[in-house]
mmCIF file of C-alpha atoms in Angstrom:
data_model
loop_
_atom_site.group_PDB
_atom_site.id
_atom_site.type_symbol
_atom_site.label_atom_id
_atom_site.label_comp_id
_atom_site.label_asym_id
_atom_site.label_seq_id
_atom_site.Cartn_x
_atom_site.Cartn_y
_atom_site.Cartn_z
ATOM 1 C CA LEU A 1 5.633 -20.807 9.056
ATOM 2 C CA PRO A 2 1.866 -20.580 9.592
ATOM 3 C CA PRO A 3 0.689 -22.405 12.737
ATOM 4 C CA ASP A 4 -1.335 -24.967 10.752
ATOM 5 C CA VAL A 5 1.716 -25.838 8.627
ATOM 6 C CA MET A 6 3.895 -26.191 11.726
ATOM 7 C CA GLU A 7 1.317 -28.480 13.288
ATOM 8 C CA GLU A 8 1.151 -30.630 10.168
ATOM 9 C CA LEU A 9 4.954 -30.951 10.006
ATOM 10 C CA LYS A 10 5.016 -32.492 13.474
ATOM 11 C CA GLY A 11 3.444 -35.633 12.076
ATOM 12 C CA VAL A 12 5.778 -36.037 9.075
ATOM 13 C CA THR A 13 8.346 -38.836 9.410
ATOM 14 C CA PHE A 14 11.648 -39.260 7.581
ATOM 15 C CA LYS A 15 10.344 -42.432 5.949
ATOM 16 C CA GLU A 16 7.319 -40.555 4.590
ATOM 17 C CA LEU A 17 9.619 -37.875 3.210
ATOM 18 C CA GLN A 18 11.742 -40.494 1.424
ATOM 19 C CA GLU A 19 8.663 -42.120 -0.104
ATOM 20 C CA TRP A 20 7.355 -38.757 -1.240
ATOM 21 C CA THR A 21 10.624 -37.767 -2.943
ATOM 22 C CA ARG A 22 10.695 -41.050 -4.893
ATOM 23 C CA LYS A 23 7.282 -40.215 -6.356
ATOM 24 C CA LEU A 24 7.951 -36.494 -6.816
ATOM 25 C CA TRP A 25 8.936 -36.570 -10.491
ATOM 26 C CA THR A 26 6.916 -39.568 -11.686
ATOM 27 C CA GLU A 27 4.410 -37.148 -13.213
ATOM 28 C CA GLY A 28 4.235 -33.403 -13.611
ATOM 29 C CA PHE A 29 3.170 -30.406 -15.619
ATOM 30 C CA GLY A 30 5.293 -27.428 -16.504
ATOM 31 C CA GLU A 31 5.330 -24.338 -18.663
ATOM 32 C CA ALA A 32 8.374 -22.355 -19.691
ATOM 33 C CA LEU A 33 9.243 -18.909 -20.934
ATOM 34 C CA VAL A 34 12.365 -18.404 -23.020
ATOM 35 C CA GLN A 35 12.965 -14.712 -23.565
ATOM 36 C CA GLY A 36 15.940 -12.790 -24.807
ATOM 37 C CA ASN A 37 18.397 -13.255 -27.642
ATOM 38 C CA PHE A 38 17.016 -16.616 -28.802
ATOM 39 C CA GLU A 39 15.648 -17.778 -32.105
ATOM 40 C CA GLU A 40 12.533 -19.929 -32.031
ATOM 41 C CA ARG A 41 14.543 -22.994 -33.050
ATOM 42 C CA GLU A 42 16.967 -22.479 -30.156
ATOM 43 C CA ALA A 43 14.196 -21.994 -27.622
ATOM 44 C CA LEU A 44 12.408 -25.181 -28.687
ATOM 45 C CA GLU A 45 15.642 -27.153 -28.587
ATOM 46 C CA LEU A 46 16.305 -25.915 -25.057
ATOM 47 C CA MET A 47 12.854 -27.048 -23.948
ATOM 48 C CA ARG A 48 13.337 -30.456 -25.530
ATOM 49 C CA LYS A 49 16.477 -30.920 -23.449
ATOM 50 C CA VAL A 50 14.565 -30.014 -20.296
ATOM 51 C CA GLU A 51 11.808 -32.494 -21.139
ATOM 52 C CA ASP A 52 14.342 -35.241 -21.862
ATOM 53 C CA SER A 53 16.014 -34.613 -18.491
ATOM 54 C CA PHE A 54 12.868 -35.056 -16.410
ATOM 55 C CA GLN A 55 11.112 -37.884 -18.263
ATOM 56 C CA PHE A 56 7.924 -37.640 -16.211
ATOM 57 C CA LYS A 57 4.405 -38.541 -17.256
ATOM 58 C CA ALA A 58 2.211 -35.520 -17.972
ATOM 59 C CA VAL A 59 -0.390 -34.699 -15.343
ATOM 60 C CA PRO A 60 -3.857 -34.603 -16.961
ATOM 61 C CA PRO A 61 -5.642 -31.214 -16.921
ATOM 62 C CA GLU A 62 -8.164 -32.275 -14.277
ATOM 63 C CA LYS A 63 -5.350 -33.030 -11.810
ATOM 64 C CA ARG A 64 -3.349 -29.828 -12.293
ATOM 65 C CA ALA A 65 -3.162 -27.116 -9.670
ATOM 66 C CA THR A 66 -6.123 -24.756 -9.641
ATOM 67 C CA SER A 67 -7.044 -21.519 -7.926
ATOM 68 C CA THR A 68 -6.810 -21.463 -4.148
ATOM 69 C CA VAL A 69 -8.462 -18.077 -3.585
ATOM 70 C CA VAL A 70 -11.874 -18.400 -1.968
ATOM 71 C CA GLU A 71 -14.755 -15.998 -2.378
ATOM 72 C CA LEU A 72 -15.530 -14.167 0.847
ATOM 73 C CA PRO A 73 -19.186 -13.977 1.918
ATOM 74 C CA ILE A 74 -21.094 -10.708 1.790
ATOM 75 C CA GLU A 75 -21.082 -9.032 5.202
ATOM 76 C CA LYS A 76 -22.791 -5.654 5.125
ATOM 77 C CA ASP A 77 -22.006 -4.661 8.712
ATOM 78 C CA GLY A 78 -19.255 -4.820 11.309
ATOM 79 C CA TYR A 79 -15.749 -6.107 10.609
ATOM 80 C CA GLY A 80 -17.045 -8.815 8.303
ATOM 81 C CA LEU A 81 -15.085 -11.999 8.820
ATOM 82 C CA ALA A 82 -12.558 -11.681 11.653
ATOM 83 C CA LEU A 83 -9.482 -13.846 12.159
ATOM 84 C CA ILE A 84 -7.914 -12.936 15.518
ATOM 85 C CA ARG A 85 -4.725 -14.499 16.861
ATOM 86 C CA GLU A 86 -2.198 -13.788 19.610
ATOM 87 C CA GLU A 87 1.400 -13.141 18.532
ATOM 88 C CA LEU A 88 3.445 -16.318 19.084
ATOM 89 C CA ASN A 89 6.579 -14.397 20.119
ATOM 90 C CA PRO A 90 6.003 -13.164 23.712
ATOM 91 C CA SER A 91 8.707 -10.493 23.341
ATOM 92 C CA GLU A 92 7.041 -8.911 20.300
ATOM 93 C CA VAL A 93 5.448 -5.598 21.310
ATOM 94 C CA ASN A 94 3.771 -4.808 18.006
ATOM 95 C CA SER A 95 0.194 -5.606 17.091
ATOM 96 C CA ALA A 96 -1.014 -5.611 13.498
ATOM 97 C CA VAL A 97 -4.279 -5.362 11.615
ATOM 98 C CA MET A 98 -4.985 -6.000 7.952
ATOM 99 C CA VAL A 99 -8.443 -5.321 6.550
ATOM 100 C CA GLN A 100 -9.280 -6.612 3.091
ATOM 101 C CA PHE A 101 -12.270 -5.665 0.953
ATOM 102 C CA GLN A 102 -12.608 -8.274 -1.791
ATOM 103 C CA ASN A 103 -14.328 -7.791 -5.127
ATOM 104 C CA PRO A 104 -14.577 -11.135 -6.993
ATOM 105 C CA ASN A 105 -16.203 -9.529 -10.041
ATOM 106 C CA GLN A 106 -13.856 -10.342 -12.946
ATOM 107 C CA ASP A 107 -15.202 -7.642 -15.221
ATOM 108 C CA LEU A 108 -12.222 -5.458 -16.180
ATOM 109 C CA LYS A 109 -14.144 -2.254 -15.532
ATOM 110 C CA ASN A 110 -14.776 -3.367 -11.945
ATOM 111 C CA GLN A 111 -11.153 -4.361 -11.492
ATOM 112 C CA MET A 112 -9.801 -1.022 -12.694
ATOM 113 C CA ALA A 113 -12.291 0.855 -10.510
ATOM 114 C CA MET A 114 -10.824 -0.961 -7.493
ATOM 115 C CA LEU A 115 -7.371 0.175 -8.598
ATOM 116 C CA VAL A 116 -8.551 3.798 -8.831
ATOM 117 C CA ILE A 117 -10.101 3.610 -5.351
ATOM 118 C CA ALA A 118 -6.817 2.340 -3.903
ATOM 119 C CA ALA A 119 -4.939 5.181 -5.587
ATOM 120 C CA ILE A 120 -7.380 7.779 -4.226
ATOM 121 C CA ILE A 121 -7.200 6.666 -0.593
ATOM 122 C CA GLU A 122 -3.559 5.550 -0.349
ATOM 123 C CA GLN A 123 -2.020 8.858 0.720
ATOM 124 C CA PRO A 124 -4.958 10.093 2.861
ATOM 125 C CA PHE A 125 -4.878 6.827 4.825
ATOM 126 C CA TYR A 126 -1.151 7.201 5.518
ATOM 127 C CA GLN A 127 -1.452 10.868 6.395
ATOM 128 C CA ASP A 128 -4.336 10.247 8.789
ATOM 129 C CA LEU A 129 -3.192 7.157 10.713
ATOM 130 C CA ARG A 130 0.579 7.567 10.403
ATOM 131 C CA THR A 131 1.287 11.304 10.223
ATOM 132 C CA LYS A 132 -1.652 12.751 12.146
ATOM 133 C CA GLN A 133 -2.515 10.034 14.664
ATOM 134 C CA GLN A 134 1.012 8.518 14.762
ATOM 135 C CA LEU A 135 -0.311 5.009 15.242
ATOM 136 C CA GLY A 136 2.719 3.217 13.847
ATOM 137 C CA TYR A 137 5.546 3.146 11.336
ATOM 138 C CA ILE A 138 3.842 0.623 9.056
ATOM 139 C CA VAL A 139 0.672 2.185 7.666
ATOM 140 C CA PHE A 140 -0.470 1.711 4.085
ATOM 141 C CA ALA A 141 -3.424 1.098 1.816
ATOM 142 C CA SER A 142 -2.881 -1.084 -1.234
ATOM 143 C CA TYR A 143 -4.441 -2.895 -4.176
ATOM 144 C CA LYS A 144 -3.959 -6.569 -4.980
ATOM 145 C CA ALA A 145 -4.895 -8.743 -7.930
ATOM 146 C CA ASP A 146 -5.194 -12.358 -6.866
ATOM 147 C CA GLU A 147 -6.456 -15.071 -9.231
ATOM 148 C CA GLY A 148 -9.495 -13.210 -10.525
ATOM 149 C CA ALA A 149 -10.346 -11.255 -7.377
ATOM 150 C CA ARG A 150 -9.353 -7.643 -6.809
ATOM 151 C CA SER A 151 -9.013 -6.286 -3.275
ATOM 152 C CA VAL A 152 -8.239 -3.069 -1.447
ATOM 153 C CA PHE A 153 -6.175 -3.613 1.706
ATOM 154 C CA PHE A 154 -5.585 -1.451 4.786
ATOM 155 C CA THR A 155 -2.603 -2.454 6.928
ATOM 156 C CA VAL A 156 -1.386 -1.024 10.244
ATOM 157 C CA GLN A 157 1.302 -2.268 12.625
ATOM 158 C CA SER A 158 1.871 -0.484 15.902
ATOM 159 C CA ALA A 159 3.480 -0.706 19.330
ATOM 160 C CA VAL A 160 1.667 2.378 20.642
ATOM 161 C CA ALA A 161 -1.913 1.185 20.190
ATOM 162 C CA ASP A 162 -3.476 -2.220 20.753
ATOM 163 C CA ALA A 163 -5.044 -4.284 17.988
ATOM 164 C CA ALA A 164 -8.597 -3.405 19.012
ATOM 165 C CA ALA A 165 -7.889 0.315 18.688
ATOM 166 C CA LEU A 166 -6.124 -0.161 15.356
ATOM 167 C CA THR A 167 -9.085 -2.061 13.941
ATOM 168 C CA ASP A 168 -11.496 0.646 15.041
ATOM 169 C CA LYS A 169 -9.295 3.311 13.452
ATOM 170 C CA VAL A 170 -9.166 1.504 10.110
ATOM 171 C CA PHE A 171 -12.927 1.126 9.854
ATOM 172 C CA SER A 172 -13.484 4.693 11.071
ATOM 173 C CA PHE A 173 -11.316 5.883 8.195
ATOM 174 C CA VAL A 174 -12.996 3.616 5.637
ATOM 175 C CA ASP A 175 -16.523 4.704 6.533
ATOM 176 C CA GLY A 176 -15.623 8.272 7.449
ATOM 177 C CA ALA A 177 -12.807 10.199 5.791
ATOM 178 C CA ALA A 178 -12.354 7.849 2.827
ATOM 179 C CA ALA A 179 -16.062 7.567 2.078
ATOM 180 C CA LYS A 180 -16.366 11.368 2.202
ATOM 181 C CA LEU A 181 -13.297 11.785 -0.013
ATOM 182 C CA VAL A 182 -14.705 9.505 -2.702
ATOM 183 C CA SER A 183 -18.291 10.770 -2.552
ATOM 184 C CA GLU A 184 -17.222 14.417 -2.782
ATOM 185 C CA MET A 185 -14.480 13.950 -5.380
ATOM 186 C CA THR A 186 -14.569 16.351 -8.321
ATOM 187 C CA GLN A 187 -14.334 15.267 -11.940
ATOM 188 C CA GLU A 188 -11.035 17.130 -12.280
ATOM 189 C CA ALA A 189 -9.444 15.282 -9.348
ATOM 190 C CA PHE A 190 -10.816 11.954 -10.570
ATOM 191 C CA SER A 191 -9.397 12.471 -14.062
ATOM 192 C CA ALA A 192 -5.987 13.271 -12.576
ATOM 193 C CA PHE A 193 -5.917 9.954 -10.684
ATOM 194 C CA VAL A 194 -6.972 8.015 -13.779
ATOM 195 C CA GLU A 195 -4.359 9.652 -15.994
ATOM 196 C CA GLY A 196 -1.686 9.027 -13.391
ATOM 197 C CA LEU A 197 -2.487 5.306 -13.481
ATOM 198 C CA VAL A 198 -2.605 5.335 -17.285
ATOM 199 C CA THR A 199 0.837 6.944 -17.451
ATOM 200 C CA SER A 200 2.234 4.348 -15.069
ATOM 201 C CA LYS A 201 0.816 1.429 -17.066
ATOM 202 C CA LEU A 202 2.088 2.761 -20.388
ATOM 203 C CA GLN A 203 5.668 3.021 -19.200
ATOM 204 C CA LYS A 204 7.965 0.682 -21.082
ATOM 205 C CA ASP A 205 9.753 -2.063 -19.193
ATOM 206 C CA LYS A 206 13.215 -0.794 -18.293
ATOM 207 C CA THR A 207 14.908 -4.196 -18.138
ATOM 208 C CA LEU A 208 14.584 -7.571 -19.807
ATOM 209 C CA GLY A 209 13.945 -9.047 -16.370
ATOM 210 C CA ALA A 210 10.955 -6.764 -15.807
ATOM 211 C CA GLU A 211 9.487 -7.645 -19.186
ATOM 212 C CA ALA A 212 10.045 -11.373 -18.667
ATOM 213 C CA GLY A 213 8.488 -11.142 -15.199
ATOM 214 C CA ARG A 214 5.379 -9.502 -16.630
ATOM 215 C CA HIS A 215 5.085 -12.181 -19.303
ATOM 216 C CA TRP A 216 5.637 -14.962 -16.789
ATOM 217 C CA ASP A 217 2.831 -13.621 -14.594
ATOM 218 C CA GLU A 218 0.476 -14.131 -17.542
ATOM 219 C CA ILE A 219 1.684 -17.708 -17.999
ATOM 220 C CA ALA A 220 1.412 -18.494 -14.282
ATOM 221 C CA GLU A 221 -2.148 -17.140 -14.190
ATOM 222 C CA GLY A 222 -3.045 -19.064 -17.343
ATOM 223 C CA GLU A 223 -4.469 -16.008 -19.075
ATOM 224 C CA TYR A 224 -1.688 -15.151 -21.570
ATOM 225 C CA LYS A 225 -2.831 -11.550 -21.955
ATOM 226 C CA TYR A 226 0.508 -10.129 -23.004
ATOM 227 C CA ASP A 227 -1.270 -6.894 -23.952
ATOM 228 C CA ARG A 228 -2.824 -6.572 -20.485
ATOM 229 C CA GLU A 229 -1.481 -3.060 -19.929
ATOM 230 C CA GLU A 230 -3.231 -1.789 -23.055
ATOM 231 C CA LEU A 231 -6.468 -3.518 -22.025
ATOM 232 C CA ASP A 232 -6.219 -1.978 -18.555
ATOM 233 C CA VAL A 233 -5.639 1.480 -19.989
ATOM 234 C CA ALA A 234 -8.700 1.223 -22.222
ATOM 235 C CA ALA A 235 -10.810 0.171 -19.207
ATOM 236 C CA LEU A 236 -9.393 2.978 -17.052
ATOM 237 C CA ARG A 237 -10.219 5.593 -19.662
ATOM 238 C CA GLY A 238 -13.752 4.215 -19.888
ATOM 239 C CA LEU A 239 -14.446 4.671 -16.170
ATOM 240 C CA THR A 240 -16.765 7.369 -14.891
ATOM 241 C CA LEU A 241 -16.654 9.094 -11.533
ATOM 242 C CA ASP A 242 -20.200 7.942 -10.762
ATOM 243 C CA PHE A 243 -19.244 4.305 -11.386
ATOM 244 C CA VAL A 244 -16.320 4.514 -8.966
ATOM 245 C CA LYS A 245 -18.438 6.240 -6.317
ATOM 246 C CA ASP A 246 -21.087 3.549 -6.645
ATOM 247 C CA LEU A 247 -18.490 0.760 -6.424
ATOM 248 C CA TYR A 248 -17.040 2.211 -3.202
ATOM 249 C CA ALA A 249 -20.524 2.379 -1.690
ATOM 250 C CA ARG A 250 -21.337 -1.206 -2.699
ATOM 251 C CA VAL A 251 -18.010 -2.974 -2.055
ATOM 252 C CA ILE A 252 -16.237 -1.064 0.734
ATOM 253 C CA LYS A 253 -18.535 1.216 2.711
ATOM 254 C CA VAL A 254 -20.554 -0.245 5.602
ATOM 255 C CA GLY A 255 -23.980 -1.384 4.430
ATOM 256 C CA GLY A 256 -22.765 -2.082 0.896
ATOM 257 C CA ALA A 257 -24.705 -4.743 -1.009
ATOM 258 C CA ALA A 258 -21.464 -6.389 -2.243
ATOM 259 C CA ARG A 259 -19.250 -5.705 0.801
ATOM 260 C CA ARG A 260 -16.892 -8.628 1.532
ATOM 261 C CA PRO A 261 -14.469 -7.622 4.324
ATOM 262 C CA LEU A 262 -11.910 -9.835 6.010
ATOM 263 C CA THR A 263 -10.214 -8.498 9.152
ATOM 264 C CA ALA A 264 -7.007 -10.253 10.220
ATOM 265 C CA VAL A 265 -5.655 -9.299 13.650
ATOM 266 C CA VAL A 266 -2.433 -10.328 15.415
ATOM 267 C CA TYR A 267 -2.159 -8.869 18.894
ATOM 268 C CA ALA A 268 0.852 -8.622 21.205
ATOM 269 C CA THR A 269 1.013 -10.729 24.364
ATOM 270 C CA GLY A 270 -0.895 -9.069 27.192
ATOM 271 C CA GLN A 271 -3.142 -7.095 24.863
ATOM 272 C CA GLN A 272 -6.585 -7.888 23.605
ATOM 273 C CA GLY A 273 -7.313 -8.694 19.994
ATOM 274 C CA ALA A 274 -10.683 -7.000 19.985
ATOM 275 C CA LYS A 275 -13.171 -5.472 22.338
ATOM 276 C CA THR A 276 -16.819 -6.345 21.866
ATOM 277 C CA LEU A 277 -17.065 -7.133 18.161
ATOM 278 C CA PRO A 278 -19.590 -4.959 16.328
ATOM 279 C CA GLU A 279 -22.808 -6.485 15.070
ATOM 280 C CA GLY A 280 -22.369 -8.217 11.751
ATOM 281 C CA THR A 281 -18.890 -9.544 12.547
ATOM 282 C CA GLU A 282 -18.323 -13.276 12.145
ATOM 283 C CA LEU A 283 -15.372 -14.762 14.021
ATOM 284 C CA ILE A 284 -13.358 -17.409 12.163
ATOM 285 C CA ALA A 285 -12.446 -20.119 14.664
ATOM 286 C CA ASP A 286 -10.433 -22.265 12.262
ATOM 287 C CA ALA A 287 -9.013 -20.868 9.028
ATOM 288 C CA ARG A 288 -8.662 -24.256 7.339
ATOM 289 C CA THR A 289 -12.261 -25.222 8.039
ATOM 290 C CA PHE A 290 -13.439 -21.835 6.805
ATOM 291 C CA ARG A 291 -11.514 -22.168 3.519
ATOM 292 C CA LYS A 292 -13.035 -25.588 2.872
ATOM 293 C CA SER A 293 -16.514 -24.161 3.387
ATOM 294 C CA ARG A 294 -16.176 -21.412 0.788
ATOM 295 C CA PRO A 295 -16.381 -21.584 -3.039
ATOM 296 C CA VAL A 296 -13.131 -21.101 -4.925
ATOM 297 C CA ILE A 297 -12.904 -18.213 -7.385
ATOM 298 C CA ILE A 298 -12.596 -19.788 -10.821
ATOM 299 C CA VAL A 299 -10.641 -17.939 -13.486
ATOM 300 C CA PRO A 300 -11.243 -19.362 -16.981
ATOM 301 C CA LYS A 301 -7.910 -20.530 -18.377
ATOM 302 C CA ALA A 302 -6.971 -19.458 -21.876
ATOM 303 C CA ALA A 303 -5.075 -21.483 -24.451
ATOM 304 C CA PRO A 304 -1.482 -20.335 -25.069
ATOM 305 C CA PRO A 305 -1.372 -18.084 -28.145
ATOM 306 C CA PRO A 306 0.413 -19.303 -31.284
ATOM 307 C CA LEU A 307 4.159 -18.744 -31.262
ATOM 308 C CA ALA A 308 3.969 -16.086 -33.946
ATOM 309 C CA LYS A 309 1.658 -13.963 -31.805
ATOM 310 C CA ARG A 310 3.544 -14.229 -28.523
ATOM 311 C CA ALA A 311 5.120 -11.042 -27.199
#
């Protein structure tokens, strides 16, 4: 468990737990997905039985759970925000670094451009830090969609290099090899990446579970875009190479006007988490306090579509 959760649990008593469980189902809010070999009548009857079993009062909209993803501040230089912690297990020899570049712009064109960037740099990042420099077995670049924000992540775990060196290597790649790769990319290579992503998104779900999972993600996010793949494909095909180059320069490369990096470091006992932090880096002393100080990314919730139009 995270250290702050462990600390909070120390103050929880058995009596408090009992009181909490008695109030747990006095009110609530739930959504359900019934998918498979069901008729509409059968699905509604099933949901009525669930509602009758719980008998709780509905939570009003203003009290329901909302987004918990905060918008990172713009940091044009250095490591951006830095969260540095020592590994709690003294026998653990690995250190790890994860660098996130967040783009809170909810425009679909921006979101798909972030996906293309992740696809372009994924293999070069692995080949450089893992194959060539042999910094560790866990080395990858990735893309994540998280409640309206889209981010590109760089993750490295290693027992052969300390956390400070790993962090330097990640940013050297981002502002060196990766920036050069994107800025010098040809139209032919760019089109190949885009079409590869299009092909992946247009693949049909192979199992009912995969299809249901995709639909449930839409319900959980409150967006109900069951045709999201088609929307993504249209946005991907509308991207230009110049737009993607510009986005990399603004959101990821050092000096970018919309650069929002977060550097999370866990270093092994006896190592150092970072050497002298570069100018522009802001150290986060307390993660909880930081979260409370930042605005939450708001994703407008959509109304569930009529039954006849649901996928």
